[in-house]
Each structure stands twice: as C-alpha cells, then as structure tokens.
Amino acid sequence: MEKDAKTRFFWSRERDFTFKTCLRQYFFRYYAGLSPQTGGPRDKEIAILHRLNHRQDWANEQVQRIIRAVLESGNPPPAADILVQELLTAMRADFRDSRNGLYRQAGNASKGLFEHEYQLKVPDHIWKENADRAEDAVRRFLESETLKWILALPPEARLESPKGVEFILDGLPVRVRPGFAFRRDDRIELVHWRMESPLQLDDIESAGRVLYAASKWNVSLEKIQLVDVELSTGEEHRHAVDEDALNFAKEYIHDSADEMQFPLDDPETNTAAEDNFDTTEDDAPCRRCPYLKVCPKWT
Ligand code: SF4
C-alpha cells in the first residue's frame, strides 16, 4: 500500500538544512505530531507548532500568493494599489487571527505566528516594516522586466507553476520548488521570485531544480535556464548548472539522504524514535525553533 505522503521518506534541501541544524528539531518536524487525531496531548501540541511561521516567512508566503495569482490568471495584472490593498488586508486578518490564537482552536488548520505563540515583544514598527517589505516586493514584482517578458509569452509557453514537486533521482524521492516554468525560444526557464536580500543562490537547490526540469521535459542541461529575481531590487539573475555541479549535487543528495536514514529505527517503514535524535548544543537555533516548548532541552 502507498505510504501517506506525510510519513514517506523523501529528500529536500529544507529537510537537509533542518537535519544539519538540530537532529531533535528534525525529528519533531518530520516524525512527530503527524497524526494528531489519534496521538496524545504532546502529538497534538506538536501538530500545532508545525503550523507556526516566523514573520519574515509569513510575509514571503503572502507575497508569493499574490505573484502566483497574477501569473496563473493569464490576464494583465490589476493595478498595483489594488494588489497591495489585497495583500495588506490578508496580512491584517492573519495577524489578528494569530494574535487571537485561532490556530490553537480545535479543527482550525490556519497558521499562527511564532512571535505570538512565544509571546515575543515585537514593537509595532517592526511589524510595520515587515508589511512594508511585503508591499515593496509586490510593487517591484509588478514593475519588473521579468514580469514584462512573461506577460508577452503566448499562453502555450506557460508550462506549470507548482509550489513543490517530487521526482525520483536514482530511486530516491526528491522534493524541490522549481519555480514557474516557461518555454522561451528553445529553452525551459524556471523563474523564482525571492525576498531574501542580498540574494544568496544555493548550488544544491539550483541543481535540484535543474534535475527536476531535465527529468520532466527530457531536455539537455544547456537548454535549462534558472532565473532568480531579487524582489528588493527587481534584478533578474540568470544562471545555469553545468555537468560537474550536477554530479556533485547528485552525490551530495544521496549522501545526505543516507545520513538521514542512519538514525531511523527502520528505514523501510521510515519510523524513528525521539531519543535517537540529539538536541543541539548550540543555543542559537533554539531561539527560532517552533518546537522549543516541547523540547527536553528546555522543559
Ligand atoms: S529547541 Fe533547540 S534543541 Fe530543541 S529542537 Fe529546537 S533547536 Fe533543537
């Protein structure tokens, strides 16, 4: 029988980062609180903590939602002020719901803010800056040269816009976020809009996107172009991944997956015991860890 997507093993760059940051956080994120209906109180608590977002990630999610709606509509975008109004209205509603603890109510699957859950004292001007950054990103997206060339493409050039996809790399399920895919001239272009500033491109993540595109559209490497757009400036960064970098990434991904499977009770069934995943000795990651209140290092 096909295993539930939540409990099947897969590799992703995000999973790799979490594994390297703290083994216990990795356990909480990928092996705990996955069946809160049948689990005990701690499972239910962890399931709630899974849905916490830091304010910067939340702003990014809201911006990505607007970008997705524009690109998927296939129509010319509405005026910037209309989209910004929509963004800010949604952010205000999310903020209010999170502050009121809606994400903790039974049957409510909404997300909450880490800052509210842990009662961090965040001054109003910091929240305002977060919203301003999101507003600037939406305006920059609408003004960008990248959006202009995308809108000029014929509808059949738009290939797909998945949030995340899974593909098989030499037998290993791998999840990537390839970006919006377009056919442009004789190339496949994968476009990511990014709020990180300054932009730091990750070679392994880039290789994962290329590996996915090569397997999906059966095209050679030189026909795949990655386009990362910095939303703080509107600048478009074009880059490709060569054969050597791709081979390095393949080896890295398989080694990383092997390391992740080492502490499991049973790699076949992807089952794990909490005690096999140590807490980190470094306190820095704990300050941003959503699982802090259930972590034995602090309780
Ligand atoms: S609170 Fe710290 S030690 Fe505990 S899971 Fe989170 S990062 Fe790891």
PDB file of C-alpha atoms in Angstrom, residues 71 149 153 156-162 178-184 187-192 212-213 216-217:
ATOM      1  CA  LEU A  71       0.893  34.536 -13.102  1.00  0.00           C
ATOM      2  CA  TRP A 149       8.643  39.259 -20.760  1.00  0.00           C
ATOM      3  CA  LEU A 153       4.754  34.973 -23.911  1.00  0.00           C
ATOM      4  CA  GLU A 156       1.217  27.708 -24.508  1.00  0.00           C
ATOM      5  CA  ALA A 157       4.676  28.832 -23.297  1.00  0.00           C
ATOM      6  CA  ARG A 158       3.476  28.615 -19.668  1.00  0.00           C
ATOM      7  CA  LEU A 159       4.335  25.093 -18.640  1.00  0.00           C
ATOM      8  CA  GLU A 160       3.493  24.818 -14.942  1.00  0.00           C
ATOM      9  CA  SER A 161       3.632  26.633 -11.635  1.00  0.00           C
ATOM     10  CA  PRO A 162       3.877  24.040  -8.890  1.00  0.00           C
ATOM     11  CA  PRO A 178      11.399  24.536  -9.251  1.00  0.00           C
ATOM     12  CA  GLY A 179       9.715  27.913  -9.733  1.00  0.00           C
ATOM     13  CA  PHE A 180       7.368  28.973 -12.540  1.00  0.00           C
ATOM     14  CA  ALA A 181       8.264  27.120 -15.718  1.00  0.00           C
ATOM     15  CA  PHE A 182       8.120  28.715 -19.170  1.00  0.00           C
ATOM     16  CA  ARG A 183       9.217  27.652 -22.627  1.00  0.00           C
ATOM     17  CA  ARG A 184      11.131  30.545 -24.150  1.00  0.00           C
ATOM     18  CA  ARG A 187      14.833  26.793 -23.594  1.00  0.00           C
ATOM     19  CA  ILE A 188      12.962  25.928 -20.400  1.00  0.00           C
ATOM     20  CA  GLU A 189      13.194  28.829 -17.951  1.00  0.00           C
ATOM     21  CA  LEU A 190      12.422  28.325 -14.261  1.00  0.00           C
ATOM     22  CA  VAL A 191      11.622  31.580 -12.504  1.00  0.00           C
ATOM     23  CA  HIS A 192      11.796  32.129  -8.742  1.00  0.00           C
ATOM     24  CA  TYR A 212      13.662  18.061 -11.974  1.00  0.00           C
ATOM     25  CA  ALA A 213      13.299  20.020 -15.242  1.00  0.00           C
ATOM     26  CA  LYS A 216      10.179  16.327 -16.533  1.00  0.00           C
ATOM     27  CA  TRP A 217      10.735  17.751 -20.017  1.00  0.00           C
TER      28      TRP A 217
END
